[in-house]
Coordinates of C-alpha atoms and ligand atoms in Angstrom, one line a residue:
M18 CA -1.9 32.7 -21.4
Q19 CA 1.2 31.6 -23.1
I20 CA 2.9 28.2 -23.4
L21 CA 6.4 28.3 -22.1
R22 CA 9.1 26.1 -23.6
I23 CA 11.7 25.7 -20.8
P24 CA 15.1 24.2 -21.8
T25 CA 16.2 21.6 -19.2
Q26 CA 18.5 18.6 -19.0
P27 CA 18.1 15.1 -17.7
I28 CA 18.3 14.7 -13.8
P29 CA 19.9 11.5 -12.8
G30 CA 18.0 9.0 -10.6
Q31 CA 14.4 9.7 -11.7
K32 CA 13.7 6.0 -11.7
P33 CA 10.3 4.9 -10.2
G34 CA 10.7 2.3 -7.5
T35 CA 8.2 -0.1 -5.9
S36 CA 5.6 2.7 -5.9
G37 CA 6.5 5.6 -8.1
L38 CA 9.3 8.1 -7.6
R39 CA 9.9 8.7 -3.9
K40 CA 12.6 11.1 -2.6
K41 CA 13.3 13.6 0.1
T42 CA 11.0 16.5 -0.3
R43 CA 14.0 18.9 -0.6
V44 CA 15.1 16.8 -3.7
F45 CA 11.7 17.5 -5.2
M46 CA 12.0 21.1 -4.4
Q47 CA 15.2 21.6 -6.4
P48 CA 14.7 23.7 -9.5
L49 CA 12.9 21.8 -12.3
Y50 CA 13.1 18.4 -10.4
L51 CA 9.3 17.9 -10.2
E52 CA 8.8 19.5 -13.6
N53 CA 11.4 17.3 -15.2
F54 CA 9.7 14.2 -13.9
V55 CA 6.2 15.3 -14.8
Q56 CA 7.4 16.0 -18.4
S57 CA 9.0 12.6 -18.4
I58 CA 5.6 11.0 -17.5
W59 CA 4.0 12.8 -20.4
N60 CA 6.8 11.8 -22.7
G61 CA 6.9 8.2 -21.5
I62 CA 3.2 7.6 -22.0
G63 CA 3.2 9.0 -25.5
G64 CA 2.0 12.5 -24.6
V65 CA -1.2 13.8 -22.9
A66 CA -2.7 15.6 -25.9
G67 CA -6.5 15.2 -25.8
K68 CA -6.3 13.0 -22.7
V69 CA -8.3 13.0 -19.5
L70 CA -6.3 12.7 -16.2
V71 CA -7.1 12.4 -12.6
V72 CA -4.8 14.3 -10.2
G73 CA -4.6 14.4 -6.4
G74 CA -2.5 13.5 -3.4
D75 CA -2.4 12.8 0.3
G76 CA -2.2 16.4 1.4
R77 CA 1.4 16.3 2.5
F78 CA 3.7 19.3 2.3
Y79 CA 4.3 20.2 -1.4
N80 CA 1.1 18.5 -2.5
E81 CA -0.8 21.6 -3.4
H82 CA 2.2 23.2 -5.3
A83 CA 2.7 20.0 -7.2
V84 CA -0.9 19.8 -8.2
Q85 CA -0.7 23.3 -9.6
V86 CA 2.6 22.5 -11.5
I87 CA 0.9 19.4 -13.0
L88 CA -2.2 21.3 -14.1
R89 CA -0.1 23.9 -15.9
M90 CA 2.1 21.2 -17.5
A91 CA -0.9 19.1 -18.5
A92 CA -2.5 22.2 -20.1
A93 CA 0.6 23.2 -21.9
S94 CA 1.0 19.7 -23.4
G95 CA -2.6 19.7 -24.6
A96 CA -4.5 17.6 -22.1
A97 CA -8.4 17.9 -22.6
R98 CA -9.4 17.6 -19.0
V99 CA -8.0 17.1 -15.6
I100 CA -10.2 15.9 -12.7
V101 CA -8.7 17.0 -9.4
G102 CA -9.8 16.4 -5.8
Q103 CA -10.9 19.4 -3.9
G104 CA -8.0 21.0 -2.1
G105 CA -5.7 18.7 -4.2
L106 CA -6.7 15.8 -2.1
L107 CA -7.4 12.2 -3.3
S108 CA -6.7 9.0 -1.5
T109 CA -4.9 6.5 -3.6
P110 CA -7.9 4.1 -3.8
A111 CA -10.2 7.0 -4.5
A112 CA -8.0 8.2 -7.3
S113 CA -8.0 4.6 -8.7
H114 CA -11.8 4.6 -8.6
L115 CA -12.2 8.0 -10.1
I116 CA -9.9 7.0 -13.1
R117 CA -12.1 3.9 -13.7
K118 CA -15.4 5.6 -13.1
R119 CA -14.7 8.5 -15.4
G120 CA -12.9 6.5 -18.0
A121 CA -9.8 8.7 -17.6
D122 CA -6.6 7.9 -19.5
G123 CA -4.6 7.8 -16.4
G124 CA -3.8 9.7 -13.1
V125 CA -1.1 11.2 -11.2
V126 CA -1.1 10.6 -7.4
L127 CA 1.2 12.6 -5.1
S128 CA 2.2 10.7 -2.0
A129 CA 5.1 9.0 -0.2
S130 CA 2.5 6.7 1.4
H131 CA 3.3 6.0 5.0
N132 CA 6.6 8.0 5.0
P133 CA 6.6 11.2 7.0
G134 CA 5.8 14.5 5.4
G135 CA 7.3 18.0 5.5
A136 CA 10.1 20.0 3.9
D137 CA 12.7 17.7 5.5
E138 CA 10.8 14.5 5.1
D139 CA 9.5 12.6 2.1
F140 CA 7.5 13.3 -1.1
G141 CA 6.5 11.1 -4.0
I142 CA 4.7 11.0 -7.3
K143 CA 3.3 8.0 -9.1
Y144 CA 1.5 7.5 -12.4
N145 CA -1.5 5.2 -12.8
T146 CA -2.8 3.8 -16.1
N147 CA -6.4 3.8 -17.4
N148 CA -7.3 0.6 -15.4
G149 CA -6.8 2.7 -12.3
G150 CA -3.7 0.8 -11.2
P151 CA -0.1 1.6 -10.7
A152 CA 1.8 1.9 -14.0
P153 CA 3.3 -1.5 -14.8
E154 CA 7.1 -2.0 -15.2
G155 CA 7.0 -1.5 -18.9
V156 CA 5.5 2.0 -18.5
T157 CA 7.7 3.1 -15.6
Q158 CA 10.7 2.0 -17.6
K159 CA 9.6 4.3 -20.5
I160 CA 9.1 7.2 -18.1
F161 CA 12.5 6.6 -16.7
E162 CA 14.0 6.5 -20.2
A163 CA 12.2 9.7 -21.1
S164 CA 13.8 11.4 -18.1
T165 CA 17.3 10.5 -19.3
V166 CA 16.9 12.3 -22.7
L167 CA 14.7 15.2 -21.6
D168 CA 15.9 18.6 -23.1
H169 CA 12.8 20.8 -22.6
L170 CA 9.5 21.0 -20.9
L171 CA 6.3 22.8 -21.5
T172 CA 4.2 24.8 -19.0
L173 CA 2.0 27.8 -18.9
D174 CA 2.8 31.3 -17.5
T175 CA -0.3 31.6 -15.3
S176 CA -1.0 31.8 -11.7
D177 CA -2.4 29.1 -9.4
L178 CA -6.1 28.0 -9.7
P179 CA -8.4 28.0 -6.7
L180 CA -9.0 24.3 -5.8
D181 CA -10.8 24.8 -2.5
Q182 CA -14.3 24.5 -3.9
P183 CA -15.9 22.0 -6.3
G184 CA -16.4 23.5 -9.8
T185 CA -15.0 23.9 -13.2
H186 CA -12.2 26.1 -14.4
R187 CA -10.4 26.6 -17.7
L188 CA -6.6 26.5 -18.1
G189 CA -5.9 27.5 -21.7
D190 CA -7.9 25.0 -23.7
M191 CA -8.0 22.5 -20.8
V192 CA -10.9 22.0 -18.4
V193 CA -10.1 21.6 -14.8
E194 CA -12.9 19.9 -12.8
V195 CA -12.6 20.2 -9.0
V196 CA -14.5 17.4 -7.4
D197 CA -15.5 16.2 -3.9
P198 CA -12.8 13.6 -3.2
V199 CA -15.0 11.5 -1.0
A200 CA -18.5 11.2 -2.5
D201 CA -17.8 8.8 -5.4
Y202 CA -15.7 6.6 -3.2
A203 CA -18.2 6.4 -0.4
D204 CA -20.9 5.5 -2.9
L205 CA -18.8 2.7 -4.2
M206 CA -18.3 1.3 -0.7
E207 CA -22.1 1.3 -0.2
T208 CA -22.5 -1.0 -3.2
L209 CA -19.9 -3.5 -1.8
F210 CA -20.9 -3.8 1.9
D211 CA -24.0 -4.3 4.0
F212 CA -24.2 -0.8 5.5
N213 CA -27.6 -1.8 7.1
A214 CA -26.1 -4.7 9.0
I215 CA -23.1 -2.5 10.2
R216 CA -25.4 0.3 11.2
D217 CA -27.6 -2.1 13.1
Y218 CA -24.6 -3.5 14.9
L219 CA -23.4 0.0 15.9
E220 CA -26.8 0.8 17.1
A221 CA -26.8 -2.3 19.2
G222 CA -23.7 -1.0 21.1
F223 CA -20.8 -2.2 19.0
T224 CA -18.0 0.4 19.4
L225 CA -15.1 1.4 17.0
R226 CA -12.2 3.8 16.7
F227 CA -10.5 4.8 13.5
D228 CA -7.2 6.6 13.6
A229 CA -6.7 8.6 10.3
M230 CA -3.2 9.6 11.6
H231 CA -3.6 13.2 10.4
A232 CA -3.6 11.9 6.8
V233 CA -6.0 11.7 3.8
T234 CA -8.5 9.1 5.1
G235 CA -9.9 11.5 7.8
P236 CA -12.6 13.0 5.5
Y237 CA -13.4 9.6 4.0
A238 CA -13.7 7.9 7.4
V239 CA -15.8 10.7 8.9
E240 CA -18.2 10.6 6.0
I241 CA -18.5 6.8 5.8
L242 CA -18.1 5.6 9.5
E243 CA -19.7 8.5 11.3
R244 CA -22.2 10.0 8.8
R245 CA -23.3 7.1 6.7
L246 CA -23.0 4.2 9.3
G247 CA -23.7 6.1 12.5
A248 CA -20.6 5.5 14.5
R249 CA -20.4 7.8 17.4
P250 CA -19.1 11.3 16.5
G251 CA -15.4 11.3 17.5
S252 CA -14.9 7.7 16.6
V253 CA -12.6 8.9 13.9
R254 CA -9.5 10.4 15.4
N255 CA -6.8 12.6 13.9
A256 CA -9.3 13.2 11.1
V257 CA -7.9 16.5 9.6
P258 CA -5.2 16.0 7.0
L259 CA -2.1 17.9 8.0
P260 CA 1.0 18.7 5.7
D261 CA 3.3 17.1 8.3
F262 CA 0.8 14.4 9.6
G263 CA 1.2 16.0 13.0
G264 CA 4.9 15.3 13.0
G265 CA 4.6 11.4 13.0
H266 CA 4.8 8.8 10.4
P267 CA 1.3 8.1 8.9
D268 CA 2.1 4.4 9.1
P269 CA -0.5 2.1 10.5
N270 CA 1.5 -0.4 12.4
P271 CA 2.1 -1.1 16.1
V272 CA 5.1 1.2 16.2
W273 CA 3.6 4.3 14.7
A274 CA 0.1 3.9 15.8
K275 CA 1.1 2.8 19.3
P276 CA -1.5 5.0 21.0
L277 CA -4.3 3.1 19.2
V278 CA -2.7 -0.3 20.0
D279 CA -2.4 0.7 23.6
A280 CA -6.0 1.8 23.7
M281 CA -7.1 -1.6 22.4
F282 CA -5.2 -3.4 25.2
A283 CA -6.8 -1.2 27.9
P284 CA -9.8 -2.3 29.9
D285 CA -12.1 0.2 28.3
A286 CA -11.1 -0.7 24.8
P287 CA -13.7 -0.4 22.0
D288 CA -14.7 -3.6 20.1
F289 CA -12.8 -2.7 17.0
A290 CA -10.1 -0.3 15.9
A291 CA -8.3 0.5 12.7
A292 CA -5.9 2.9 11.1
S293 CA -4.8 3.9 7.7
D294 CA -1.7 5.4 6.1
G295 CA -0.8 8.7 4.4
D296 CA -2.6 8.1 1.2
G297 CA -5.2 5.7 2.5
D298 CA -4.3 2.4 0.8
R299 CA -2.9 0.6 3.9
N300 CA -4.8 -0.6 6.9
M301 CA -4.2 -1.9 10.4
V302 CA -6.9 -3.9 12.1
L303 CA -7.3 -4.6 15.9
G304 CA -9.9 -6.1 18.2
R305 CA -10.2 -5.7 21.9
G306 CA -6.8 -7.2 23.1
V307 CA -5.8 -8.5 19.7
Y308 CA -3.7 -7.2 16.8
V309 CA -4.4 -8.9 13.5
T310 CA -1.4 -9.2 11.3
P311 CA -2.0 -8.1 7.7
S312 CA -1.3 -11.6 6.4
D313 CA -3.9 -13.1 8.8
S314 CA -6.3 -10.3 7.9
L315 CA -6.1 -11.3 4.2
A316 CA -6.8 -14.9 5.1
V317 CA -9.8 -14.0 7.3
L318 CA -11.2 -11.7 4.6
A319 CA -10.8 -14.4 1.9
A320 CA -12.5 -17.0 4.2
N321 CA -15.5 -14.6 5.0
A322 CA -15.9 -12.4 1.9
H323 CA -19.1 -14.1 0.9
L324 CA -20.8 -12.4 3.8
A325 CA -20.5 -9.0 2.0
P326 CA -23.0 -8.3 -0.8
G327 CA -20.2 -7.3 -3.3
Y328 CA -18.6 -10.7 -2.9
R329 CA -21.6 -13.0 -2.4
G330 CA -20.9 -14.9 -5.6
G331 CA -17.6 -16.1 -4.1
L332 CA -14.0 -15.3 -5.0
K333 CA -12.4 -16.1 -8.4
G334 CA -9.0 -16.3 -6.8
V335 CA -6.6 -14.6 -4.3
A336 CA -3.2 -13.1 -4.8
R337 CA -0.5 -12.3 -2.3
S338 CA 3.0 -10.9 -2.6
M339 CA 5.6 -13.7 -2.2
P340 CA 6.8 -12.5 1.2
T341 CA 3.2 -12.4 2.6
S342 CA 2.4 -15.4 4.8
R343 CA 0.8 -18.4 3.2
A344 CA -2.3 -18.2 5.5
V345 CA -4.4 -17.2 2.6
D346 CA -3.2 -20.1 0.5
R347 CA -4.7 -22.5 3.0
V348 CA -8.0 -20.8 2.7
A349 CA -7.8 -20.9 -1.1
E350 CA -7.0 -24.6 -1.0
A351 CA -9.8 -25.4 1.4
K352 CA -12.4 -23.4 -0.6
G353 CA -11.1 -24.4 -4.0
F354 CA -10.1 -21.1 -5.5
A355 CA -6.8 -20.2 -7.1
A356 CA -3.9 -18.6 -5.2
F357 CA -1.1 -16.6 -6.8
A358 CA 2.2 -15.4 -5.3
T359 CA 3.6 -12.2 -7.0
P360 CA 6.6 -9.9 -6.5
T361 CA 6.2 -7.1 -3.9
G362 CA 4.2 -4.1 -5.0
W363 CA 0.6 -3.7 -5.9
K364 CA 1.3 -3.2 -9.6
F365 CA 1.9 -6.9 -10.0
F366 CA -1.8 -7.6 -9.1
G367 CA -3.2 -5.5 -11.9
T368 CA -3.1 -8.1 -14.7
L369 CA -4.7 -10.8 -12.4
L370 CA -7.5 -8.4 -11.4
D371 CA -8.1 -7.2 -14.9
A372 CA -8.2 -10.8 -16.2
G373 CA -10.7 -11.8 -13.5
M374 CA -8.3 -14.4 -12.1
A375 CA -8.1 -12.8 -8.6
T376 CA -10.8 -11.1 -6.6
L377 CA -8.8 -10.3 -3.3
C378 CA -5.2 -9.3 -3.1
G379 CA -2.9 -8.6 -0.2
E380 CA 0.5 -7.8 1.0
E381 CA 2.1 -8.4 4.5
S382 CA 2.8 -4.6 4.5
A383 CA -0.8 -3.8 5.6
G384 CA -2.2 -3.7 2.1
T385 CA -5.4 -5.5 1.2
G386 CA -7.9 -4.9 -1.6
S387 CA -10.1 -6.3 -4.3
D388 CA -11.1 -5.9 -7.9
H389 CA -13.3 -2.9 -7.0
V390 CA -10.3 -0.7 -7.8
R391 CA -6.7 -1.3 -8.9
E392 CA -5.0 -0.2 -5.6
K393 CA -4.9 -1.6 -2.2
D394 CA -7.6 0.1 -0.1
G395 CA -7.4 0.8 3.7
L396 CA -11.0 1.8 4.3
W397 CA -12.3 -1.1 2.1
A398 CA -10.5 -3.6 4.4
V399 CA -12.0 -1.8 7.5
L400 CA -15.5 -2.0 6.0
M401 CA -15.0 -5.6 5.0
W402 CA -14.1 -6.4 8.6
L403 CA -17.1 -4.5 9.9
N404 CA -19.4 -6.3 7.6
I405 CA -18.0 -9.6 8.7
L406 CA -18.3 -8.8 12.4
A407 CA -21.7 -7.3 12.0
I408 CA -23.0 -10.6 10.4
R409 CA -21.0 -13.0 12.6
R410 CA -21.5 -11.0 15.8
M411 CA -18.3 -12.3 17.3
P412 CA -15.3 -10.4 18.8
V413 CA -12.3 -10.0 16.6
A414 CA -10.3 -12.3 18.9
A415 CA -13.0 -15.1 18.6
V416 CA -13.0 -14.7 14.8
M417 CA -9.2 -15.2 14.8
A418 CA -9.3 -18.2 17.2
D419 CA -12.0 -19.7 15.0
H420 CA -9.9 -19.1 11.8
W421 CA -6.8 -20.8 13.2
A422 CA -8.7 -23.7 14.6
Q423 CA -10.2 -24.3 11.1
F424 CA -7.1 -23.6 8.9
G425 CA -4.1 -23.8 11.4
R426 CA -1.9 -20.7 12.1
N427 CA 1.0 -19.3 10.1
Y428 CA 3.0 -17.5 12.7
Y429 CA 4.5 -14.5 10.9
S430 CA 6.6 -11.4 11.5
R431 CA 8.8 -8.9 9.5
H432 CA 12.0 -7.6 10.9
D433 CA 13.3 -4.3 9.3
Y434 CA 16.8 -3.0 9.4
E435 CA 16.4 0.7 8.4
G436 CA 18.9 3.2 7.0
I437 CA 21.8 0.7 6.7
D438 CA 24.8 1.2 4.6
S439 CA 23.7 0.5 1.0
A440 CA 26.9 -1.2 0.0
A441 CA 26.8 -3.6 3.0
A442 CA 23.1 -4.4 2.2
E443 CA 23.9 -5.1 -1.5
A444 CA 26.9 -7.2 -0.5
L445 CA 24.8 -9.2 1.9
M446 CA 22.2 -9.9 -0.8
T447 CA 24.8 -10.7 -3.4
D448 CA 26.7 -13.1 -1.3
L449 CA 23.5 -14.9 -0.3
R450 CA 22.5 -15.0 -4.0
N451 CA 25.8 -16.5 -4.9
A452 CA 25.5 -19.1 -2.1
L453 CA 22.1 -20.2 -3.2
P454 CA 23.3 -23.4 -5.0
T455 CA 25.0 -24.6 -1.9
L456 CA 22.2 -23.9 0.6
A457 CA 20.0 -27.0 0.2
K458 CA 20.5 -29.4 3.1
R459 CA 22.7 -26.9 5.0
E460 CA 22.0 -26.8 8.7
A461 CA 21.2 -23.4 10.2
G462 CA 20.6 -23.3 13.9
A463 CA 18.1 -26.0 14.7
L464 CA 16.7 -26.0 11.2
T465 CA 17.8 -27.5 7.8
V466 CA 17.4 -25.7 4.5
R467 CA 15.0 -27.6 2.2
A468 CA 15.3 -25.2 -0.8
A469 CA 16.4 -21.7 -1.6
Q470 CA 15.7 -19.4 -4.6
D471 CA 16.0 -15.9 -5.8
F472 CA 12.3 -15.2 -6.5
A473 CA 11.4 -14.6 -10.1
Y474 CA 8.0 -14.2 -11.6
T475 CA 6.4 -14.7 -14.9
D476 CA 3.1 -12.9 -15.1
P477 CA 0.5 -15.6 -16.1
V478 CA -1.6 -13.0 -18.1
D479 CA 0.9 -10.9 -20.1
G480 CA 4.0 -13.2 -19.8
S481 CA 6.2 -10.5 -18.5
R482 CA 9.1 -11.7 -16.4
T483 CA 10.5 -10.0 -13.2
T484 CA 13.6 -11.3 -11.5
G485 CA 15.6 -10.6 -8.3
Q486 CA 12.5 -10.2 -6.1
G487 CA 13.9 -11.5 -2.9
I488 CA 15.7 -14.5 -1.5
E489 CA 13.3 -17.2 -0.3
I490 CA 14.7 -19.8 2.0
E491 CA 12.5 -22.8 2.9
F492 CA 13.3 -25.1 5.8
E493 CA 12.5 -28.7 6.4
G494 CA 9.2 -28.8 8.2
G495 CA 7.7 -25.8 6.4
A496 CA 9.2 -22.7 8.0
R497 CA 10.4 -20.0 5.6
G498 CA 12.5 -16.8 5.7
V499 CA 12.6 -14.2 2.9
L500 CA 15.2 -11.4 2.5
R501 CA 14.8 -8.4 0.3
L502 CA 15.8 -4.8 0.0
S503 CA 13.1 -2.2 0.1
G504 CA 12.4 -0.3 -3.1
T505 CA 10.6 2.6 -1.4
G506 CA 13.3 4.0 1.0
T507 CA 14.7 7.4 0.6
E508 CA 17.9 7.1 2.7
G509 CA 20.5 4.3 2.7
A510 CA 19.1 0.8 2.4
T511 CA 16.3 -1.0 4.3
L512 CA 16.7 -4.8 4.7
R513 CA 13.5 -6.6 5.2
I514 CA 13.4 -10.1 6.7
Y515 CA 10.1 -12.0 6.5
L516 CA 9.7 -15.0 8.9
E517 CA 7.0 -17.6 8.8
R518 CA 6.2 -20.9 10.5
F519 CA 3.1 -23.0 10.3
E520 CA 1.5 -24.6 13.3
A521 CA -1.6 -26.9 13.0
S522 CA -2.5 -27.1 16.6
D523 CA -0.3 -25.0 19.0
L524 CA -2.2 -21.8 18.2
T525 CA -1.6 -19.4 21.0
Q526 CA 2.2 -18.8 21.1
D527 CA 3.8 -15.5 21.0
P528 CA 4.8 -15.0 17.4
Q529 CA 8.4 -13.9 18.1
E530 CA 8.8 -17.0 20.3
A531 CA 7.2 -19.3 17.8
L532 CA 9.6 -17.9 15.1
A533 CA 12.7 -18.0 17.2
P534 CA 14.2 -21.0 15.4
V535 CA 13.6 -19.3 12.0
I536 CA 15.2 -16.0 13.3
T537 CA 18.2 -17.9 14.4
A538 CA 18.5 -19.8 11.2
I539 CA 18.3 -16.8 9.0
E540 CA 20.9 -15.0 11.1
A541 CA 23.2 -18.1 10.8
L542 CA 22.9 -18.0 6.9
A543 CA 23.0 -14.3 6.3
G544 CA 25.1 -12.8 9.1
I545 CA 22.9 -9.8 9.4
R546 CA 24.3 -8.5 12.7
A547 CA 27.9 -8.6 11.6
R548 CA 27.2 -7.1 8.2
T549 CA 24.9 -4.3 9.3
G550 CA 26.5 -3.6 12.6
R551 CA 23.1 -3.8 14.2
N552 CA 22.1 -5.9 17.2
A553 CA 18.4 -5.9 16.5
P554 CA 15.9 -4.9 13.9
D555 CA 14.7 -1.3 14.0
V556 CA 11.1 -2.2 13.4
I557 CA 9.3 -5.5 14.1
T558 CA 5.9 -6.0 12.8
Ligands
G1P732 C1 6.8 -1.4 0.7 C2 6.0 -2.7 1.0 C3 5.3 -3.2 -0.2 C4 4.3 -2.2 -0.7 C5 5.1 -0.9 -1.0 C6 4.2 0.2 -1.4 O1 7.7 -1.7 -0.4 O2 6.9 -3.7 1.4 O3 4.6 -4.4 0.1 O4 3.7 -2.5 -1.9 O5 5.8 -0.5 0.2 O6 3.3 0.5 -0.4 P1 9.2 -1.9 -0.1 O7 9.7 -0.7 0.7 O8 9.3 -3.2 0.7 O9 9.9 -2.0 -1.5
ZN733 ZN1 0.1 4.1 1.1

């Protein structure tokens, strides 16, 4: 088979965002769009000659085609071996694990995460480095720069490989190894958690439901929850990955996983429920009659991690993204381990995890994980919860009440304004940024601003500096609001408003009511309604 040298030219806008390059699928379907970006990855990382790569994705529309393109292009550029999940599938955490376990040089993951899939929906591609984590800014910048000077790409004139069975193929001089996407990951989970305790608890009548949302975690959850742990068959719902995720958003939140939330508030609810997103790195956790916010979940996991065998020795530290609630900081303070606040995006946790400074990490956007891989991990969080419940033998609601009684409660919510005019969104942020020096002491509704900053971060490990990561406004009395623009959207702009207020003793309020003064204060300072033309957020989580 012949190597084809195809002339091309730079395609504008191939700049990776919070999590890789994410665009409408039809953008990726334009001639050479995907190929240009893949070649830019190769060029940006200094070539793939002689390298070992892991490739897989969440199974959305265009996944299989993209895998075939990547295989041909890797072979044409001299890669030694590509390890690919059967059917082109790999969850993001499983890909991270495979890169680490096999000592690969890196990996390419195809996903637009929790965004919908299909020809008219979203597609994405991200590069992970040899620690198994998302490429840091320095690397994504090089990839972007490579995309701006690209003049040719290399591929092979060969047909698609069969990927539906495990086995080994050759593509030119390159070995393609098709592997079971689930087995290694499931084995890793068995080393971290007390499967015997969970199995016993299930045998004793504890019931659970897991909604895979027609996305990649279906096969993982069936293997781990039903086959290895003995949950009743059918406990995993929507378990077969579909190219369009059944027409919904594979986004595990109370909006997109409403049927699951409704089921948990019904009289015949199971004891525990969870859902994961398109590529399996996010999670939502529910108990009977209770939704656990991701920020609280991180705090509970940090407070109870020692109950799981993989974390018995205690935690080295915890890290959260800056907009994530400070609930976990209280646990860290009480237990005496370090707490870090990083910019949004899992890639900022990588150095802390590699350096052994943090064991658990989490984001308010339903991402939790640990140093077992270098991505957030939906099923890992579910198993950690199950391990904790199996040892403590308490309902989820009681675990939460107990946690708040011990540490106090950080009421928390995120309000999203989606698909708003980009110019209006930018202007809102710029004006607020310009007003920062004048905000201190300003009254806003019933609150008074204590301090305000445009969040910047210096990585304590490698010293790299990241600026402009969101405007954080703190009020007298400890409440806080954060405003930032999404870096993963594919249409217009999404404005995210993060709201938080600590209460030491009044622990059972409705979060939106508890946060009402903060909501009013942020509106007074930023003028969101007037500037976006919206009366209310599109999504409240
Ligand atoms: C969103 C989340 C962020 C997460 C990212 C990738 O990014 O807010 O926490 O790391 O998706 O899953 P955003 O759209 O806010 O830039
Ligand atoms: Zn995801």
